[in-house]
Every structure is written in structure tokens, then in C-alpha cells.
XYZ file of C-alpha atoms in Angstrom:
100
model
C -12.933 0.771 -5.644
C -15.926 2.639 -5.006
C -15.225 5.084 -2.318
C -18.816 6.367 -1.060
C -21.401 3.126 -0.346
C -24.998 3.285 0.600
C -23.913 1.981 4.103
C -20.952 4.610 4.330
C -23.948 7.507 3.174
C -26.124 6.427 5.819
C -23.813 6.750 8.695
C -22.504 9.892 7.808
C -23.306 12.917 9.637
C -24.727 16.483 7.859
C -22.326 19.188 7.777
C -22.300 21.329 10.975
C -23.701 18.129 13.186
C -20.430 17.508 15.121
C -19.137 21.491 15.405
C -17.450 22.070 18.853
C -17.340 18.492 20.133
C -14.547 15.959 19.035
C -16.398 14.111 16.793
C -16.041 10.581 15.325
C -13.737 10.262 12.287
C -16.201 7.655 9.970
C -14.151 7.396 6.900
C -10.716 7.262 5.677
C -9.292 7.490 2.225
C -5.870 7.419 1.217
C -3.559 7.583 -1.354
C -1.384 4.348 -2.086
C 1.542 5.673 -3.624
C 2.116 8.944 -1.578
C 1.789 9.894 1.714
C -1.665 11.863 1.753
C -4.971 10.917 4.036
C -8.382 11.909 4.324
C -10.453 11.326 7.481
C -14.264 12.088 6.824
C -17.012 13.742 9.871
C -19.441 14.885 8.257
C -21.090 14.648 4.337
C -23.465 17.072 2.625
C -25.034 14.127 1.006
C -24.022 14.585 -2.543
C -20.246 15.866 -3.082
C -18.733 17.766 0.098
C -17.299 16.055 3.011
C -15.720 17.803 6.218
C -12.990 16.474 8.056
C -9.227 16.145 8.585
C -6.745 15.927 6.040
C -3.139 14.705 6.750
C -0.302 15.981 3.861
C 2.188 18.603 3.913
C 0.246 20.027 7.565
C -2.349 18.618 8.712
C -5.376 20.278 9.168
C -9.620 20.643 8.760
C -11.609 21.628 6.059
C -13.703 20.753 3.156
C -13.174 18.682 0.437
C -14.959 16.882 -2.166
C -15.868 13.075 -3.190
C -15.392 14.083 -7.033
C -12.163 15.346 -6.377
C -11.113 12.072 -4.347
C -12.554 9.907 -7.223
C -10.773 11.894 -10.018
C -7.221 12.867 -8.421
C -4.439 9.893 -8.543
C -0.812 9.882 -6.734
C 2.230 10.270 -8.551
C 2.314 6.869 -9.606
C -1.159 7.128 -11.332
C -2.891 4.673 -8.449
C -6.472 6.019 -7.561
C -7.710 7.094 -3.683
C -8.728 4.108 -1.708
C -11.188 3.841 0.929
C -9.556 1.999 3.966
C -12.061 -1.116 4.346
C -10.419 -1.468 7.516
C -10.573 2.037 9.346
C -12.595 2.009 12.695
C -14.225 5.009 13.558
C -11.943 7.026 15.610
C -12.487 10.411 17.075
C -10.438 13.260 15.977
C -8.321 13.861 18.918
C -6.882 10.611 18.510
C -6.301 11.062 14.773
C -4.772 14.447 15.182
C -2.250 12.395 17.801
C -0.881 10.504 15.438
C -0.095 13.265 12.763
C 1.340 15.796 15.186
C 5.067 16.625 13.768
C 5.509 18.934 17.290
């Protein structure tokens, strides 16, 4: 599956564009055999994406399209792009992962 598209590229926001508002969630990858998520803001164009990440905590940061294309779960299944995902805005993401 190829995770980044031309489409995908286009709509994605440069790094910094959505600091201090809420800001739309545009992609989400996953993996299929464990129980880790990535929601993508914003894209540097080439590698880095910002955004939320949902694992052991959940929390923002930086993270990288290589590392997405090259990491598998334990069961050796690549990172998926969800073909279904809606853009969503962060508080509503963070909602569903709170463990409080």
C-alpha cells in the first residue's frame, strides 16, 4: 500500500501552519497487527510529518514517512493508510484515546 499519494501531499499542511489552533487530523496510518496509530497535521513535504500518535500514551510529535514505510508490527504486516479516515480535528481524536 502506498502510504503518501499525490492527492494526500497536496492537502497536507507545512509544518508550523496549524500551531495553537485545533487543527484537522488529514491522515491516519495504522498498524494491523498491534495496537499503534498515527494521525497526520502537518508534512514537511519530503519525510517529516507532525501529528498525534496513539501507543503506550498518547501524545504529539514528529515522526517520519520512511520510518512508517520501513517499520512492521509484531506479526511482520506493514503500516496501512486508513482509505477510510475522514478528516477529524484533534480534539476529537484525543477523545477517543483518553485512558483518564
Amino acid at each position: 500500500m502506498k502510504l503518501m499519494t499525490s492527492e494526500l501531499r497536496k492537502k497536507l499542511p507545512p509544518l508550523g501552519a496549524t500551531d495553537g489552533t485545533d487543527g484537522l487530523c488529514l491522515a491516519k496510518y495504522f498498524t494491523p497487527d498491534s495496537n499503534w496509530t498515527w494521525f497526520v497535521q502537518e508534512f514537511d513535504g519530503s519525510d517529516l510529518f507532525f501529528g498525534a500518535v496513539a501507543g503506550m500514551e498518547f501524545e504529539l510529535g514528529y515522526f517520519r514517512l520512511s520510518e512508517l514505510e520501513e517499520t512492521t508490527g509484531p506479526l511482520g504486516l506493514h503500516i496501512e493508510r486508513d482509505l477510510y479516515f475522514k478528516p477529524t480535528p484533534l480534539s476529537e481524536i484525543r477523545k477517543q484515546y483518553d485512558r483518564h
